[in-house]
Short mmCIF file of C-alpha atoms in Angstrom, two decimals:
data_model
loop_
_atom_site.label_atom_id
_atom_site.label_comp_id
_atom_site.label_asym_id
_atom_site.label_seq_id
_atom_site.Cartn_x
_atom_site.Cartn_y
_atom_site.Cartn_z
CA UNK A 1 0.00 0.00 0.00
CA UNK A 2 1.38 3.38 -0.96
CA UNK A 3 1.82 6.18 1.36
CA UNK A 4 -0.84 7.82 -0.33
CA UNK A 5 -3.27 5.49 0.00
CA UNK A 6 -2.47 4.67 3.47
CA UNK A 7 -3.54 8.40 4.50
CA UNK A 8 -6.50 8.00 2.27
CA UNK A 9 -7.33 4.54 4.69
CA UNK A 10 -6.72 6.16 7.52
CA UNK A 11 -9.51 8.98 7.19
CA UNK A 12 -12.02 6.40 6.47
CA UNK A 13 -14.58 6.20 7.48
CA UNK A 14 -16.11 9.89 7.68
CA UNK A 15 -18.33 10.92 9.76
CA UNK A 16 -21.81 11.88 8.43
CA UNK A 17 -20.93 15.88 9.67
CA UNK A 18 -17.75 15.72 7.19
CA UNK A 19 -19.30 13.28 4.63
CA UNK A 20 -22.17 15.54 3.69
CA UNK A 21 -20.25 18.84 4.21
CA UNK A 22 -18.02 17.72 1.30
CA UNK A 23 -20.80 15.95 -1.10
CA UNK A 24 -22.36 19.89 -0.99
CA UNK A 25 -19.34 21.68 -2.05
CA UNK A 26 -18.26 18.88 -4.29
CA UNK A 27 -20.65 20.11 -7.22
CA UNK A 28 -19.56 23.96 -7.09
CA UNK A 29 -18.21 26.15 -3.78
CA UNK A 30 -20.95 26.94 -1.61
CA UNK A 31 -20.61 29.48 1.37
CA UNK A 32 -21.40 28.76 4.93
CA UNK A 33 -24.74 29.48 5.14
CA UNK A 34 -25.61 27.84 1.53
CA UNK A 35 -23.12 24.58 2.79
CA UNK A 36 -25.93 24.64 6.29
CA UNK A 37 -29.11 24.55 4.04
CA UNK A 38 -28.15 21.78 1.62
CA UNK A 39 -26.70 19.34 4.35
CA UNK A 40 -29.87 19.99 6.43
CA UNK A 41 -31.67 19.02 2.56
CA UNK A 42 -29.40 16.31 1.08
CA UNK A 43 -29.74 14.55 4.55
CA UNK A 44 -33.40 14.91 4.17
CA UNK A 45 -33.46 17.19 7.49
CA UNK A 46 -31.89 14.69 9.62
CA UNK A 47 -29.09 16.81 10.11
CA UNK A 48 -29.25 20.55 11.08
CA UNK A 49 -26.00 21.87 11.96
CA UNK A 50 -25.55 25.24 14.93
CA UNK A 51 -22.87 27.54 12.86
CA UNK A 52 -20.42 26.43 15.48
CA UNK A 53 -20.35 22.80 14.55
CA UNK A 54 -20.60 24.10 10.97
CA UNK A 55 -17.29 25.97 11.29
CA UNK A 56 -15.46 23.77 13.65
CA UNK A 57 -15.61 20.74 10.67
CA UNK A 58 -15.05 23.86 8.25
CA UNK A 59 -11.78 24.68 10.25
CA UNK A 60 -10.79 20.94 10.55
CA UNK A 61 -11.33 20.67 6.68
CA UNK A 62 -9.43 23.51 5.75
CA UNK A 63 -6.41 22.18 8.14
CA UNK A 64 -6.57 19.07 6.77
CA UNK A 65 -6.68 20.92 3.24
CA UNK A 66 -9.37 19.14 1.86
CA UNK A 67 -11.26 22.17 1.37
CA UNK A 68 -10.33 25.66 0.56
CA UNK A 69 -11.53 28.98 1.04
CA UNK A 70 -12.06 31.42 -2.09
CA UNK A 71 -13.05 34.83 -2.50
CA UNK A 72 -17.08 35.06 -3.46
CA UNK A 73 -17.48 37.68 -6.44
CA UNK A 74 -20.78 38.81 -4.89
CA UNK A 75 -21.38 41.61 -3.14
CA UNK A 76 -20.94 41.54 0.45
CA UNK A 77 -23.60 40.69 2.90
CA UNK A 78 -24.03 43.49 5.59
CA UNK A 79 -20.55 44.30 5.20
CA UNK A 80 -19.19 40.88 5.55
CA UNK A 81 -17.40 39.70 2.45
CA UNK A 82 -18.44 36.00 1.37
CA UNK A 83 -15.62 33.56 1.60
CA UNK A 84 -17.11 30.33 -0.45
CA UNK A 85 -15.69 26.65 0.20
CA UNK A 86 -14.74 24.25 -2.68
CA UNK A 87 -13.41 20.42 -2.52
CA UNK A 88 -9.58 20.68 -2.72
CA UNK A 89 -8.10 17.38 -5.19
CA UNK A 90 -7.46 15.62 -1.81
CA UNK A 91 -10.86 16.15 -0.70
CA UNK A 92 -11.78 14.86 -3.81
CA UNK A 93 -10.44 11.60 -3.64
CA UNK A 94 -11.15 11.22 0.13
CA UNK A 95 -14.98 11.80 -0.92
CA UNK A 96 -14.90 9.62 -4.34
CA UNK A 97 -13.24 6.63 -1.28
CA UNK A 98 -15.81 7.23 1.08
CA UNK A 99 -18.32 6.86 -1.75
CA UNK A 100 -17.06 3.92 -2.69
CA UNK A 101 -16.49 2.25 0.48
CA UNK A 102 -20.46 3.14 1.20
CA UNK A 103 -21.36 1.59 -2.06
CA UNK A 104 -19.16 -1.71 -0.98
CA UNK A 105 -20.94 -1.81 2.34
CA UNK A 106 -24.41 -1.29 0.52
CA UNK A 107 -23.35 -4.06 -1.79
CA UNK A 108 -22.94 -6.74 0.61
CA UNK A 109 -26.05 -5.43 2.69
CA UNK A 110 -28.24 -5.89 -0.38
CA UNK A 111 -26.18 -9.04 -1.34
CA UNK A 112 -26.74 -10.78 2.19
CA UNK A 113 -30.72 -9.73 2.16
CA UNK A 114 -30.84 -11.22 -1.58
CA UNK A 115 -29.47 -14.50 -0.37
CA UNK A 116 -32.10 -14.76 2.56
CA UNK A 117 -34.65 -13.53 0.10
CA UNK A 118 -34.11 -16.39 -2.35
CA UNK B 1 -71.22 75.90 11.76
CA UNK B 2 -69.74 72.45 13.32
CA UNK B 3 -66.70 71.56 12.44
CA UNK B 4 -66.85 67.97 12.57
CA UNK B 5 -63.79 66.65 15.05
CA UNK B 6 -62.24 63.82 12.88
CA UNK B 7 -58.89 62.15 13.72
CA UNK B 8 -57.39 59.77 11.30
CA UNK B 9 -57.73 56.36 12.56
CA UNK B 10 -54.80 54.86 13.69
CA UNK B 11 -53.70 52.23 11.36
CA UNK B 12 -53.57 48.95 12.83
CA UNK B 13 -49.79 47.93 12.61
CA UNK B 14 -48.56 44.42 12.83
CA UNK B 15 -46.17 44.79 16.08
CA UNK B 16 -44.16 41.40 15.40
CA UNK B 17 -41.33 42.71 12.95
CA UNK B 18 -40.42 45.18 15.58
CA UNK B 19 -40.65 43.06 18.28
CA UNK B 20 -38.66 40.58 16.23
CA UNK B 21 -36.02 42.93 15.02
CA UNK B 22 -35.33 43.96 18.86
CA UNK B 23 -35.23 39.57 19.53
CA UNK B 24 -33.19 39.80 16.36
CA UNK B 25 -30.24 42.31 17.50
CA UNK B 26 -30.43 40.95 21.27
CA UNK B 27 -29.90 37.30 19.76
CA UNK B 28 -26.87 38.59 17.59
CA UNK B 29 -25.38 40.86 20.72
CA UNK B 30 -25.76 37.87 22.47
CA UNK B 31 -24.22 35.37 19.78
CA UNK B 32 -21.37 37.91 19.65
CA UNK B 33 -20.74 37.14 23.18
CA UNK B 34 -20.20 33.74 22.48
CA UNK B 35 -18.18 33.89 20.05
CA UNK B 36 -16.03 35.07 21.90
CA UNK B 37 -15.30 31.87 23.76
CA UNK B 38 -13.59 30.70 21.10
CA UNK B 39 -9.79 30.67 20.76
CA UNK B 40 -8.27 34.18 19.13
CA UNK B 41 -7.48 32.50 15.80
CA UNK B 42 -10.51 30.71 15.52
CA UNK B 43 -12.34 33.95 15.98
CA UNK B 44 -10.37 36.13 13.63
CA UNK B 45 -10.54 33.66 10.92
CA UNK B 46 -14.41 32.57 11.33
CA UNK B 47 -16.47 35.04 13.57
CA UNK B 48 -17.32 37.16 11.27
CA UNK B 49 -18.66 34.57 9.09
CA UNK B 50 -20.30 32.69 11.88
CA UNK B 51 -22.07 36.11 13.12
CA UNK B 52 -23.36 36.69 9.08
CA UNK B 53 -24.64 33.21 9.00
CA UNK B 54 -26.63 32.66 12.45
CA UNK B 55 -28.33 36.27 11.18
CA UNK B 56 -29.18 34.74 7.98
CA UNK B 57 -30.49 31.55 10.58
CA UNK B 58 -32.40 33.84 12.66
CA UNK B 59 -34.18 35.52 9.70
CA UNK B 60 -35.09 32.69 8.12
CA UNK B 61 -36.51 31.62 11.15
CA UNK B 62 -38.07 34.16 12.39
CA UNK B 63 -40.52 34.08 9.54
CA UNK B 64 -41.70 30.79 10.41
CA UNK B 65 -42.28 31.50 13.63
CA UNK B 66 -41.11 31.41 17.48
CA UNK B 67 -40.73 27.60 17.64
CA UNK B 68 -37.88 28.02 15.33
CA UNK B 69 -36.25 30.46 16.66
CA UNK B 70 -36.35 28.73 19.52
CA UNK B 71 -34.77 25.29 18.32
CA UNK B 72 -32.08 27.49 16.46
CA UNK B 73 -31.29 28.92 20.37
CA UNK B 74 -31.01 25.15 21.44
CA UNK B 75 -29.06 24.12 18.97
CA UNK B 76 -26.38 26.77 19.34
CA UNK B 77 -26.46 26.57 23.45
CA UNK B 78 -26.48 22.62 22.54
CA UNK B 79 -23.51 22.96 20.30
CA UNK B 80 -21.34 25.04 22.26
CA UNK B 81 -19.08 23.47 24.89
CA UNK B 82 -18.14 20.53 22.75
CA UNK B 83 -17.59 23.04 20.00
CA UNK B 84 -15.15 24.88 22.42
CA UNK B 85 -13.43 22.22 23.01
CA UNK B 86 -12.94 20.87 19.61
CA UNK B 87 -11.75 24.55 18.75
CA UNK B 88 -9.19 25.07 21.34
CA UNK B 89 -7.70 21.32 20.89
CA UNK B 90 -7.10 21.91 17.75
CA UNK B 91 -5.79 25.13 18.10
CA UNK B 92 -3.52 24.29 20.86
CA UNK B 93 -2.18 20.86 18.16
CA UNK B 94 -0.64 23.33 15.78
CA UNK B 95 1.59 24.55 18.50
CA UNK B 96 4.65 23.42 19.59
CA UNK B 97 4.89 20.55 21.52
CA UNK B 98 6.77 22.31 24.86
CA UNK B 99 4.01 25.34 24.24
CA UNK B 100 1.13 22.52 23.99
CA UNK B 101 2.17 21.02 27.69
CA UNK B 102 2.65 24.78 29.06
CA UNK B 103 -0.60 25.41 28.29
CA UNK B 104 -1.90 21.94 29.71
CA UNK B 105 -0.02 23.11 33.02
CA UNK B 106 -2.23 26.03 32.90
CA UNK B 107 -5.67 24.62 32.45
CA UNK B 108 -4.63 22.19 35.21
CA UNK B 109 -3.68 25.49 37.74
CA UNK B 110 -6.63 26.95 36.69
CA UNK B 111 -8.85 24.04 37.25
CA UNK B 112 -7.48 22.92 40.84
CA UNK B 113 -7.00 26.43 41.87
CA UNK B 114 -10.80 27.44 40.70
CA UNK B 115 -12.36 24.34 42.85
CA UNK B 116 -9.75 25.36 46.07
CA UNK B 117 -11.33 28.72 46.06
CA UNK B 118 -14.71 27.83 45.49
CA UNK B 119 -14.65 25.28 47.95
CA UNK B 120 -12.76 27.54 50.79
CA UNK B 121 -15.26 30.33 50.24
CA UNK B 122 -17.68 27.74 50.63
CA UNK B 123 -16.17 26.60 53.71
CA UNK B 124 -16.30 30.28 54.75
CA UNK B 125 -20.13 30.35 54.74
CA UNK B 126 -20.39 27.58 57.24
CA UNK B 127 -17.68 29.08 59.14
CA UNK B 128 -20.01 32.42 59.31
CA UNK B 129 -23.14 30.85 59.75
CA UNK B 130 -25.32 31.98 62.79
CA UNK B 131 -24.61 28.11 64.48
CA UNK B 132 -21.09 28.51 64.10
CA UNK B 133 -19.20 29.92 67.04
CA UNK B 134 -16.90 32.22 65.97
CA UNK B 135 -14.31 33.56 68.24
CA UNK B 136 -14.07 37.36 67.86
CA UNK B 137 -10.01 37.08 67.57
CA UNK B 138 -9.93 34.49 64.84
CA UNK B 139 -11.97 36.75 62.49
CA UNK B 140 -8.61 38.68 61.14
CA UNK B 141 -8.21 34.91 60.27
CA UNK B 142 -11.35 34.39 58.40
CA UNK B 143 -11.26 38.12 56.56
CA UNK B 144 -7.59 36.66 55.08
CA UNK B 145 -9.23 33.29 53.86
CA UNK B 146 -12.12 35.17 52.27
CA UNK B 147 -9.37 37.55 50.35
CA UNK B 148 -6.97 34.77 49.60
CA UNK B 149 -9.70 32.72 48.08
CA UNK B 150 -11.51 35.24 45.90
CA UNK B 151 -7.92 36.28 44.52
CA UNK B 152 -7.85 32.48 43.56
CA UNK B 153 -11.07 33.16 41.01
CA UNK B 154 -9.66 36.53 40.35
CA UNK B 155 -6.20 35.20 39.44
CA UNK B 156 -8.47 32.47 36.81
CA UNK B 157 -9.03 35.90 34.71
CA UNK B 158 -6.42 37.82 35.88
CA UNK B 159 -3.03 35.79 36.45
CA UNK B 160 -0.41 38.30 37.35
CA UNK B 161 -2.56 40.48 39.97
CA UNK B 162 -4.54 37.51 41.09
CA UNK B 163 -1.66 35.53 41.63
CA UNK B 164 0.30 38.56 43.70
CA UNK B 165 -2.98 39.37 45.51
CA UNK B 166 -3.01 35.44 46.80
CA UNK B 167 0.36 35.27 47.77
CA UNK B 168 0.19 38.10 49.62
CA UNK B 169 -3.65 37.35 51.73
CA UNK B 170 -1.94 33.35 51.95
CA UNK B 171 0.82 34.99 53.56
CA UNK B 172 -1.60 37.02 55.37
CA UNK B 173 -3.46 34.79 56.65
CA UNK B 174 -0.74 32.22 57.88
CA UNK B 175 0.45 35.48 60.23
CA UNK B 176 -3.39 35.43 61.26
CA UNK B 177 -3.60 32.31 62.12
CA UNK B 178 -0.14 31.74 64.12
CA UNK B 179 -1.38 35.03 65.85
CA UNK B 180 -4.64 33.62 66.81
CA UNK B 181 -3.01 30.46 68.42
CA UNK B 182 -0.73 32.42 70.41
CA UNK B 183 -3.32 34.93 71.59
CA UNK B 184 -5.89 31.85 72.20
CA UNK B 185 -2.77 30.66 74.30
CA UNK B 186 -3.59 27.31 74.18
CA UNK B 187 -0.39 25.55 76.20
CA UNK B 188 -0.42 22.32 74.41
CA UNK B 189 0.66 23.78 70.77
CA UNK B 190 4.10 24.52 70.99
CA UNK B 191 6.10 27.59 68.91
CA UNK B 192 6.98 25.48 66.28
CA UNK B 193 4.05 23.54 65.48
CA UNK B 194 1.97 26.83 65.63
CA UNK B 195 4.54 28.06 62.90
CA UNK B 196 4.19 24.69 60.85
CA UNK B 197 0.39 25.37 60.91
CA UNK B 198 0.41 29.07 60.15
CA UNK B 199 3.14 27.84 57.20
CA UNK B 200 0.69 24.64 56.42
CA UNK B 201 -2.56 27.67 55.32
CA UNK B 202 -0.40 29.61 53.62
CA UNK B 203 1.56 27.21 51.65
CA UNK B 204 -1.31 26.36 49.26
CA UNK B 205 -1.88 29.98 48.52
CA UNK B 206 1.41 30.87 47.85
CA UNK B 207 1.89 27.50 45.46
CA UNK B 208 -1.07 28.61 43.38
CA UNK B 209 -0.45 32.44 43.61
CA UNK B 210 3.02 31.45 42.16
CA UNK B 211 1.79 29.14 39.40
CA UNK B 212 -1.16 31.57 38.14
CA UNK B 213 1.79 34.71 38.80
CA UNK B 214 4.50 32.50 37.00
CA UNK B 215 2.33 31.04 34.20
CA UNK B 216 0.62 34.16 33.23
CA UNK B 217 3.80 35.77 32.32
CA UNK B 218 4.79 32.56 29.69
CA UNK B 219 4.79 33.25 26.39
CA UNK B 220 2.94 30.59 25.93
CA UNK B 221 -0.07 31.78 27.35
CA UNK B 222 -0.75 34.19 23.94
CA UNK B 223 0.38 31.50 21.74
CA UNK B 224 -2.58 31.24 19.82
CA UNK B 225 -3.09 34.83 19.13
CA UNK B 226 0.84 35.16 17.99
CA UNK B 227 0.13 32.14 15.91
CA UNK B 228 -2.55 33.61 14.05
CA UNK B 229 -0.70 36.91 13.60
CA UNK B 230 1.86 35.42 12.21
CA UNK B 231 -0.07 33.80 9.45
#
């Protein structure tokens, strides 16, 4: 196993808080409040984040660099300039291998309920 | 001729979006407060943000309503210690490792000292309860462990004058206290275990006086703040 993909094994699996904070940035960079809304949606409203768990995985993410912060083009919201969040290559391909280990589990779920289905 | 009187009839006004816009700004104020908590690096790079997006929360819902609102409030007071914690442990992991166990040594002071003062002033209210019989001469005594223990919680804020200010009432009271044995002149306690008890109360202040006096001058203890200036 390459040193690469040893890191990659070692931040699986995500939790649901990082998982879903990176599927709603991974189509186009979203800023905080626009990240909040779409977790609380794509998790069908299972998970509603306070802004201080928001930014505390925010902060982790952009340590960890699998996010980073970019300058919004809009204009500023009551004074306070819009920083957006996009999916960094690393976040990327920590995402596309927690997908993928979800869709393994999945398989062998449906795989073991087929077999006592039969 | 009559002039007919007329006044224009007030215009029934709706009376929530005032009333919300004062729960609105005392909800912000409030969240401002909070933020606050959080570690000086944390706060410079996110509070802003954070502020701008628990407005845009309140907003939204305040138009659907108080239960909202309220749930929003939860959430947030829900949120926060474990969010504190998160934030400060991984703002004290960027730093050095000799700054990281500095700082551990001064959670720990603060901590142990905190409880030790709390529980001596509540020792004190026993001590001055209407049951208790309190000799007249030991209440120099008494005044000196009320001072040296509230300059413990000061010295939680405040390290440098807290810490001085318990030295000095520790010291303080240990005089007290060897005073009051010799003026009690009990026959049995001899001059040197009277000292070793006067030294035995002040020792503890002194310790932690030192520590919060000591600690509070280590770099260290603006670490976080010098880190984020420096990116």
């Amino acid at each position: 196993m390459t040193d690469k993909q040893t890191r990659k094994h070692e931040s699986l699996p995500l939790t649901e808080a990082t998982f879903f904070i990176l599927l709603s940035i991974a189509h186009k960079p979203k800023h905080g409040y626009a990240i909040l809304k779409d977790v609380e949606s794509l998790s069908g409203g299972r998970i509603k984040f306070s802004t201080g768990t928001l930014y505390g995985v925010i902060s982790r993410l952009l340590e960890q660099e699998w996010i980073e912060q970019i300058e919004n083009d809009q204009p500023p919201d009551a004074g306070r300039p819009r920083k957006d969040y996009a999916l960094t290559d690393r976040g990327r391909t920590i995402l596309n291998a927690e997908v993928g280990r979800l869709e393994s589990v999945l398989a062998s779920a449906h795989l073991r309920f087929g077999e006592e289905n039969r | 001729m009559r002039i007919e009187s007329f006044r224009i009839k007030p215009q029934k006004t709706n009376p929530a979006p005032a009333q919300s816009l004062t729960v609105e700004s005392l909800l912000i104020r409030l969240y401002v407060y909070l933020l606050k908590l959080y570690p000086a690096g944390f706060q410079a790079a996110f509070a802003d943000e954070m502020q701008g997006v628990f407005m845009m929360t309140l907003r939204n819902a305040l138009v659907t309503g108080y239960l909202g609102l309220l749930m929003i409030i939860w959430r947030e007071i829900r949120d926060l210690p474990l969010n504190l914690i998160r934030a400060r442990r991984q703002a004290n992991n960027q730093l050095p490792p000799a700054t990281q166990r500095v700082l551990r040594i001064q959670w720990f002071v603060r901590i142990v000292g905190g409880l030790l003062g709390l529980f001596l002033l509540n020792t004190l209210t026993i001590i001055l309860s209407p049951s208790y019989n309190l000799y007249s001469q030991a209440i120099p005594f008494v005044v000196m462990l009320f001072l040296a223990s509230t300059s413990l919680l000061i010295a939680l804020r405040w390290g440098r004058v807290g810490g001085l200010l318990t030295i000095t009432f520790g010291i303080g009271m240990g005089i007290c206290i060897i005073l009051y044995l010799a003026l009690m002149a009990w026959a049995e306690i001899s001059v040197l275990l009277t000292l070793f008890i006067g030294v035995l109360w002040a020792l503890p202040f002194v310790i932690f006086g030192a520590l919060f006096y000591k600690l509070s001058q280590h770099p260290a203890r603006h670490a976080n703040t010098a880190k984020h200036l420096s990116n």
